[in-house]
XYZ file of C-alpha atoms in Angstrom:
560
model
C 45.320 31.308 149.034
C 46.894 33.532 152.329
C 48.881 35.927 151.491
C 52.957 35.750 150.888
C 54.873 36.459 154.238
C 58.343 37.482 153.798
C 60.839 37.743 157.076
C 63.743 39.813 156.196
C 66.199 37.328 157.842
C 65.473 34.547 156.307
C 65.476 36.549 153.051
C 69.155 37.166 153.836
C 69.601 34.070 154.706
C 68.764 32.497 151.606
C 71.074 35.483 150.200
C 74.205 34.391 152.207
C 73.320 30.561 150.474
C 73.762 31.780 147.601
C 77.144 30.978 145.640
C 79.809 33.653 146.185
C 77.927 34.646 149.585
C 77.862 31.488 151.511
C 80.450 32.307 155.111
C 81.396 35.339 153.981
C 84.635 36.611 155.257
C 83.783 38.975 158.585
C 86.380 41.538 159.681
C 84.377 43.495 161.969
C 81.341 43.171 164.183
C 79.698 46.427 163.794
C 76.165 46.909 164.357
C 73.105 49.124 163.994
C 75.088 51.255 161.080
C 72.539 54.402 160.053
C 71.241 54.902 156.434
C 73.139 56.633 153.841
C 70.579 55.604 151.075
C 70.656 58.932 149.864
C 74.546 59.761 149.201
C 73.324 57.730 146.180
C 70.560 59.322 144.963
C 69.530 61.278 141.812
C 69.806 64.786 141.445
C 69.190 67.386 138.965
C 72.165 69.253 138.203
C 72.686 72.767 138.725
C 74.582 74.564 135.539
C 73.946 78.213 136.658
C 75.948 79.590 139.811
C 74.321 79.637 143.433
C 74.045 81.570 146.553
C 74.895 79.055 149.929
C 74.856 79.848 153.153
C 78.462 81.269 154.979
C 78.310 79.945 158.923
C 81.629 81.137 160.876
C 84.383 82.635 158.550
C 85.947 81.377 154.953
C 89.384 83.271 155.239
C 89.881 85.989 152.643
C 93.036 84.699 151.396
C 91.346 81.722 149.661
C 90.395 82.320 146.173
C 89.682 79.925 143.212
C 87.783 77.096 142.475
C 87.263 73.862 144.066
C 85.947 71.483 142.035
C 85.026 67.971 142.462
C 83.958 64.590 140.757
C 81.233 61.511 140.912
C 78.368 59.996 140.155
C 74.838 62.095 140.259
C 72.231 59.871 138.251
C 72.161 56.126 139.147
C 69.593 55.327 137.116
C 68.070 56.050 133.391
C 64.490 55.346 133.224
C 63.349 52.451 134.048
C 66.983 51.091 134.557
C 69.470 51.050 137.205
C 72.866 51.670 137.520
C 74.180 48.547 139.580
C 77.442 49.657 141.024
C 78.696 53.039 142.932
C 81.470 53.644 140.069
C 78.716 53.503 137.303
C 76.469 56.303 138.029
C 76.649 59.391 135.075
C 79.382 61.589 135.998
C 78.526 65.179 138.004
C 80.705 67.967 138.238
C 80.648 70.573 140.985
C 82.195 73.580 141.558
C 82.608 75.742 144.460
C 83.907 79.501 143.770
C 85.696 80.692 146.709
C 86.413 84.577 146.846
C 86.393 86.948 149.262
C 84.892 84.783 151.812
C 81.660 83.974 149.885
C 81.105 80.716 148.380
C 78.549 79.640 145.138
C 77.717 76.549 144.260
C 77.342 75.099 140.511
C 77.096 71.752 139.318
C 76.324 70.412 135.553
C 76.421 66.610 134.138
C 79.653 65.559 131.485
C 77.092 65.847 128.619
C 79.675 62.442 127.642
C 78.314 60.153 124.431
C 77.393 57.777 127.598
C 75.294 60.175 129.150
C 73.635 61.740 125.944
C 72.997 58.611 124.409
C 71.604 56.815 127.604
C 69.252 60.006 128.247
C 68.186 59.814 124.244
C 66.716 56.737 124.551
C 65.792 56.824 128.504
C 67.324 53.535 129.261
C 70.959 52.450 130.205
C 72.745 51.923 126.715
C 76.283 52.120 127.499
C 78.044 49.377 129.627
C 79.743 50.706 132.960
C 81.918 48.886 135.709
C 79.277 47.099 137.289
C 76.012 47.251 134.521
C 75.797 45.762 131.716
C 73.724 46.705 129.063
C 70.483 45.376 128.054
C 69.274 44.766 123.482
C 67.908 47.199 122.409
C 64.296 46.255 122.661
C 62.990 47.873 119.343
C 65.667 45.259 117.544
C 63.953 41.792 116.603
C 65.306 38.339 117.999
C 68.133 37.782 115.494
C 70.041 41.127 115.959
C 69.587 41.140 119.729
C 71.243 37.735 119.801
C 73.977 39.072 117.286
C 74.782 42.084 118.841
C 76.381 39.845 122.253
C 78.783 39.141 119.893
C 79.804 42.929 119.815
C 83.387 44.104 122.075
C 82.323 46.238 124.241
C 82.809 49.360 123.837
C 84.995 51.345 126.543
C 82.732 54.100 128.430
C 83.327 57.965 128.401
C 81.445 58.530 131.545
C 84.845 60.373 133.161
C 82.722 60.290 136.824
C 86.273 59.751 139.150
C 88.584 62.504 139.177
C 89.775 66.483 137.754
C 93.164 66.497 136.019
C 95.264 68.434 134.855
C 97.319 68.281 131.850
C 99.268 71.110 129.953
C 97.245 73.571 132.215
C 94.354 71.677 130.736
C 91.563 70.836 132.629
C 90.151 67.394 131.779
C 87.509 65.224 133.920
C 88.785 61.281 133.912
C 88.162 58.072 134.645
C 90.277 54.827 133.636
C 89.313 54.365 130.413
C 91.293 55.686 127.067
C 88.655 58.427 126.842
C 89.054 62.269 128.700
C 87.038 65.024 128.453
C 88.843 68.579 128.379
C 86.327 70.937 130.672
C 86.171 74.416 131.591
C 86.254 74.827 135.324
C 84.725 78.304 135.369
C 81.906 76.644 133.501
C 82.283 72.962 133.932
C 81.353 72.235 130.111
C 82.869 69.393 128.475
C 84.857 71.127 125.469
C 86.703 68.265 123.730
C 86.555 64.406 123.786
C 90.147 63.414 123.864
C 91.565 59.670 122.661
C 94.935 58.343 124.858
C 94.790 55.551 121.768
C 94.818 58.347 119.528
C 98.483 59.490 120.532
C 100.208 56.203 122.282
C 99.312 52.774 122.277
C 97.428 52.290 125.511
C 94.059 51.197 126.057
C 93.324 53.673 129.148
C 95.241 55.696 131.899
C 94.266 56.528 135.366
C 92.782 59.721 137.018
C 95.506 59.656 139.289
C 98.480 61.315 137.285
C 101.904 62.545 139.045
C 102.717 65.972 138.400
C 106.463 67.062 138.504
C 107.194 70.856 139.409
C 108.025 71.939 135.981
C 104.569 70.806 135.007
C 105.983 67.309 133.460
C 102.783 64.809 134.160
C 103.688 60.895 134.339
C 100.436 58.392 133.990
C 100.035 54.558 133.697
C 97.913 52.608 131.703
C 97.967 49.067 129.731
C 98.079 48.061 126.518
C 97.091 44.531 125.272
C 98.648 42.619 122.214
C 98.993 38.554 121.178
C 101.874 38.362 123.550
C 99.560 39.598 126.712
C 98.688 42.442 128.943
C 101.431 45.214 129.969
C 101.601 48.064 131.886
C 102.366 51.339 130.605
C 104.474 53.924 131.946
C 103.540 57.440 130.361
C 104.794 60.765 129.920
C 103.230 63.908 129.269
C 104.883 67.222 128.139
C 104.540 70.229 130.896
C 103.397 72.969 127.935
C 101.979 73.147 124.584
C 103.940 73.884 121.260
C 99.968 74.961 119.976
C 97.027 76.145 121.368
C 94.766 73.572 120.679
C 97.026 70.528 121.746
C 95.743 68.124 124.114
C 98.399 65.634 124.415
C 100.038 66.083 121.783
C 104.076 65.064 122.452
C 102.769 61.866 124.919
C 105.363 58.964 125.586
C 105.608 56.098 126.589
C 108.277 55.518 128.855
C 108.466 52.060 129.473
C 106.538 48.883 129.131
C 105.924 46.402 131.781
C 104.780 42.916 130.672
C 102.239 41.534 133.242
C 102.830 38.642 135.725
C 99.819 36.826 134.358
C 99.661 37.361 130.743
C 96.085 37.402 130.564
C 95.462 38.576 133.859
C 96.450 41.461 134.524
C 96.588 43.359 138.105
C 94.204 46.212 138.240
C 95.548 49.439 139.773
C 93.923 52.585 140.374
C 96.608 54.883 141.471
C 100.737 54.601 141.160
C 103.391 56.194 143.271
C 106.608 58.861 142.659
C 109.940 59.779 143.854
C 112.328 62.022 142.931
C 113.673 60.129 140.474
C 111.494 56.415 140.209
C 107.662 55.661 139.019
C 106.669 53.573 141.830
C 104.300 50.799 140.179
C 102.214 48.175 142.761
C 101.204 44.465 141.319
C 98.692 43.515 143.322
C 96.858 40.646 143.510
C 93.478 41.621 141.880
C 93.669 40.266 138.826
C 91.287 41.209 136.020
C 90.417 38.333 133.546
C 90.630 39.684 129.881
C 88.331 37.126 128.401
C 85.800 36.983 131.017
C 85.926 40.866 130.272
C 86.542 40.743 126.644
C 83.391 38.278 126.292
C 80.948 39.987 128.752
C 78.224 41.018 126.228
C 77.970 37.196 124.746
C 77.609 35.203 128.544
C 75.757 38.686 130.345
C 78.672 39.332 132.885
C 79.707 42.639 133.621
C 83.526 44.134 133.644
C 83.104 43.775 137.379
C 82.673 39.957 137.453
C 85.990 39.745 135.554
C 87.520 41.398 138.748
C 89.127 38.511 141.089
C 91.453 38.807 144.476
C 94.292 35.748 144.944
C 95.625 36.061 147.892
C 97.997 33.316 147.216
C 99.910 35.689 145.132
C 102.720 38.270 145.965
C 102.492 41.764 145.835
C 105.167 42.855 143.422
C 106.593 46.626 143.702
C 108.709 47.556 140.398
C 110.741 50.778 140.140
C 111.098 52.231 136.960
C 113.462 55.322 136.659
C 112.417 58.644 135.088
C 115.292 59.601 133.604
C 116.318 56.394 131.181
C 112.529 54.458 131.686
C 114.930 51.513 132.629
C 112.607 49.026 134.771
C 114.934 48.053 138.077
C 115.970 44.448 138.032
C 115.546 44.071 141.828
C 111.850 42.935 142.426
C 110.750 44.041 145.646
C 107.646 40.974 146.906
C 105.777 41.660 149.798
C 102.318 39.903 151.057
C 99.483 39.616 149.123
C 97.938 43.595 149.461
C 95.439 45.578 148.478
C 95.539 49.406 147.666
C 93.724 52.442 145.606
C 95.379 55.051 146.920
C 99.292 56.245 147.634
C 100.115 59.289 149.969
C 103.410 59.704 148.965
C 107.274 58.441 147.955
C 110.571 59.937 148.405
C 114.177 59.138 148.498
C 116.522 59.086 151.631
C 119.760 57.490 151.893
C 119.821 55.156 149.390
C 116.310 53.864 150.335
C 113.299 54.703 148.466
C 110.424 55.097 150.778
C 106.802 54.401 149.633
C 103.109 55.373 152.112
C 100.252 53.853 150.865
C 96.700 53.194 152.432
C 96.240 49.607 151.978
C 94.148 46.310 153.107
C 95.394 42.248 153.784
C 91.955 41.729 151.261
C 90.970 42.738 147.484
C 87.430 42.227 147.374
C 85.609 45.590 148.508
C 84.636 46.775 144.823
C 81.981 43.881 144.779
C 80.823 45.038 147.973
C 80.134 48.656 146.379
C 77.120 47.728 144.553
C 74.942 50.399 144.778
C 71.771 48.088 146.848
C 74.585 47.548 149.444
C 74.856 51.146 149.877
C 71.089 51.183 150.061
C 70.325 49.287 153.107
C 69.353 50.706 155.728
C 67.849 49.850 159.435
C 68.610 47.191 161.808
C 66.345 45.252 160.310
C 67.879 45.200 156.633
C 71.239 44.538 157.962
C 73.542 47.330 156.754
C 76.174 45.856 158.739
C 76.123 42.715 157.226
C 78.090 44.731 154.327
C 80.179 46.538 156.109
C 81.666 43.932 158.326
C 82.736 42.081 155.150
C 85.163 44.671 154.057
C 88.727 44.818 154.964
C 89.696 47.878 156.987
C 92.340 50.041 155.058
C 95.058 51.598 157.152
C 98.542 53.502 156.213
C 101.340 51.214 155.590
C 104.932 52.354 154.741
C 107.291 49.969 153.307
C 111.167 51.038 152.352
C 112.842 49.568 149.424
C 116.854 49.613 149.466
C 118.003 51.014 146.037
C 121.784 49.808 146.224
C 121.725 46.070 145.513
C 124.068 44.182 144.102
C 126.733 41.498 144.230
C 128.081 42.497 148.037
C 124.597 43.015 149.317
C 124.063 40.583 151.960
C 121.362 37.347 151.601
C 119.019 36.614 154.363
C 118.949 40.140 156.641
C 117.318 43.308 157.307
C 118.789 45.577 155.035
C 117.301 48.705 156.211
C 119.235 50.844 158.686
C 117.203 53.937 159.136
C 116.537 55.217 162.267
C 113.620 54.911 163.920
C 112.374 51.683 161.442
C 110.416 49.154 161.970
C 109.847 48.075 158.383
C 112.107 45.251 156.829
C 113.690 44.313 153.383
C 115.478 40.942 153.282
C 117.599 40.040 149.796
C 115.697 36.539 149.038
C 117.630 36.110 145.350
C 119.850 37.681 143.122
C 117.192 39.804 141.737
C 114.340 39.532 144.904
C 113.582 41.632 148.376
C 111.323 40.722 150.792
C 109.569 43.665 152.451
C 107.547 44.114 155.569
C 106.107 47.572 155.760
C 105.339 49.649 159.155
C 102.395 50.824 160.429
C 102.044 54.491 160.271
C 99.060 55.140 162.453
C 98.449 53.750 166.142
C 95.955 51.497 167.751
C 93.269 54.619 168.084
C 93.036 54.505 164.364
C 91.019 51.388 164.197
C 88.151 52.715 165.941
C 87.764 55.021 163.086
C 87.117 52.388 160.645
C 90.954 52.590 159.434
C 91.954 55.567 156.602
C 91.069 55.794 152.984
C 91.573 59.094 150.836
C 94.520 60.386 151.981
C 95.619 63.732 150.612
C 99.014 65.428 151.451
C 100.313 69.493 150.920
C 100.993 67.827 147.278
C 102.629 71.239 145.833
C 105.329 71.566 148.626
C 106.175 68.126 149.804
C 105.354 65.261 147.321
C 108.259 63.248 146.249
C 109.899 64.975 149.449
C 109.892 63.878 153.535
C 106.736 64.799 154.773
C 105.715 64.587 158.323
C 101.421 65.105 157.482
C 99.045 63.612 155.946
C 94.704 64.295 155.666
C 92.161 60.945 155.104
C 88.912 60.032 155.688
C 88.018 57.588 158.341
C 85.985 54.826 157.620
C 83.291 53.631 160.395
C 80.773 53.494 157.708
C 80.889 51.882 153.915
C 81.483 55.721 153.037
C 83.730 58.629 155.027
C 82.273 59.442 158.485
C 84.961 61.176 159.802
C 88.184 63.478 158.390
C 91.190 62.726 160.412
C 94.923 64.372 160.221
C 97.682 62.213 160.721
C 101.281 62.601 162.300
C 103.191 60.023 161.255
C 106.062 61.013 163.402
C 104.639 60.705 166.038
C 101.739 58.494 165.256
C 99.174 60.654 166.547
C 96.169 61.993 164.954
C 93.357 64.914 164.827
C 89.829 64.108 164.266
C 86.449 65.923 163.161
C 83.358 64.172 163.698
C 79.796 64.718 163.857
C 76.698 61.909 163.652
C 75.305 61.753 160.525
C 77.461 64.024 158.606
C 80.185 62.459 155.654
C 82.984 63.888 154.542
C 84.312 63.554 151.324
C 88.026 63.666 150.572
C 89.953 66.176 151.901
C 92.221 68.249 149.836
C 94.944 70.390 151.770
C 94.940 74.785 150.160
C 98.686 75.895 151.605
C 98.286 79.477 153.151
C 99.950 82.058 151.041
C 102.324 83.373 153.990
C 102.682 79.251 154.746
C 106.492 78.227 156.944
C 105.141 75.141 158.075
C 104.162 71.762 156.187
C 100.729 72.607 157.949
C 99.836 76.380 157.298
C 96.498 76.295 155.237
C 93.582 74.643 155.227
C 91.162 71.682 154.614
C 88.588 71.813 152.543
C 85.780 68.772 152.635
C 82.553 68.870 151.170
C 79.915 67.431 154.154
C 77.307 65.233 152.956
C 73.614 65.175 155.194
C 71.964 61.816 153.947
C 69.662 62.294 157.200
C 68.953 66.259 156.430
C 67.389 67.268 153.279
C 69.353 70.351 151.117
C 71.872 70.802 153.686
C 75.465 69.439 152.303
C 78.210 71.603 152.762
C 81.764 72.921 152.190
C 83.338 72.595 155.403
C 86.713 74.800 155.462
C 89.068 73.528 158.483
C 91.962 74.347 159.750
C 94.574 72.171 158.577
C 97.371 73.351 161.740
C 94.239 72.905 164.666
C 91.565 70.856 162.805
C 89.382 72.705 163.874
C 86.397 74.555 161.950
C 87.158 78.133 160.608
C 83.412 78.008 158.709
C 80.982 76.073 156.394
C 79.159 77.710 153.273
C 75.702 75.514 153.257
C 74.457 74.788 149.458
C 70.265 74.613 149.424
C 70.397 71.563 147.408
C 71.427 68.207 148.201
C 74.788 66.197 146.460
C 75.206 62.900 146.498
C 78.459 61.031 147.773
C 81.919 61.851 145.421
C 85.321 60.585 144.892
C 88.088 63.130 143.790
C 88.576 66.874 143.346
C 91.288 69.760 143.150
C 91.330 72.817 144.443
C 92.770 75.913 141.623
C 93.574 78.722 142.947
C 92.497 82.593 141.140
C 94.818 84.236 143.502
């Protein structure tokens, strides 16, 4: 028989003929994207600190730990994870002191990681990866195991968060891990459901100036799904405390009881929590029966563009949900930028797109596509661009409020809010950017001068431009002038930018930007970048002699 010859272009024609891939919607027409396979390549952890090579200058006033979280191991034995969100959590620490930087990393010793490692295979299911039956069990045992309810993962690979002064790493299940920020060692596993009736919580809580923390989490009962606003007290009564004293401020029933909306974060102003119920839906029946049907959690997610987006306001003092439903066209949002109140309006800024199918496209095989022959642009072009938007919500709606006219009278504001029913206001957004952002692929991973300007009027935010499947530029956005500054270098891929204020700051952008820059085309040359936040010029970099995968979120903890 003649040898089998596979034409790559013919192969992709076959793939695109598979149901679900047929005639995918294209949002751009980009070609020739470079290979970024190494950003999802497993690495070893470095538990003991190592020195870095300083190029330029790291300001002496920066003293503390820059902590990062994200996936660092993408297979266990011969089993590979399917989705970028599934990789085993790898914690990173850049310790900055007197102009010098050391680096260390440590795999989170979660139950998921330890069990997978001991059995040398994927034992715990993750977001996009369903565990295979234990090969040591007989046929009947393997069949019966399909009827077991899925256990929530404790692979907390999304972010570092703080509660009552302690550091935790978090994902979106009910399990967090308290960690030592100096050694990165896990100290204690903490289960939200032991303190309040929720089945998980976001990895993006909001913190008040006094240390009180608000978060959100879902709960499920015979009456359906509920979204819960969570309040964690600012301090401990006893040193060994974790989430004691946490309360549910209110519960909001999902519009569709069996298909609640997915949310990754929420917004908070001085007096309100703002929850965005978006048309990304989670089919609870599909998720619960996933082991039986051999479907992962991600298979239970869907985008329904026929539904409106609903913005809910919850008063932080009373826990009362506003009777007014603020409606908008269908949008998908992962990260909010800021929210504040001004002249009787609540202004909420967020990064959003018109399509909510991006999650499915971040399978690891898509990130590993390389070279023109393998069409990496095919995946990128099916991703809707994300842009910063502003909604303005009128707070004073009563029987005298007119219908069918724009209620917003703020100067230079193009957002609209029109009363269309007794308790319904339809909102349209204002763009927070100029046309020049389009050539940088939109923006994600937004950050602000949080400690001084969260819940207050502000001018600047920072993020990553996305001309590839991950960030490939750093952007500083001036929302007053709708102008931007850019840091970019070919083949360098910046992570989420974190703003650190100067100790002598008098203006909003007095400070520096920290970002880990991934170099997939150059071995062992990842570096921590330090930019002047005002000029957006490079001050220095700390080159790390190891490879680091592209991560998700982090924080800076000052020790000065």
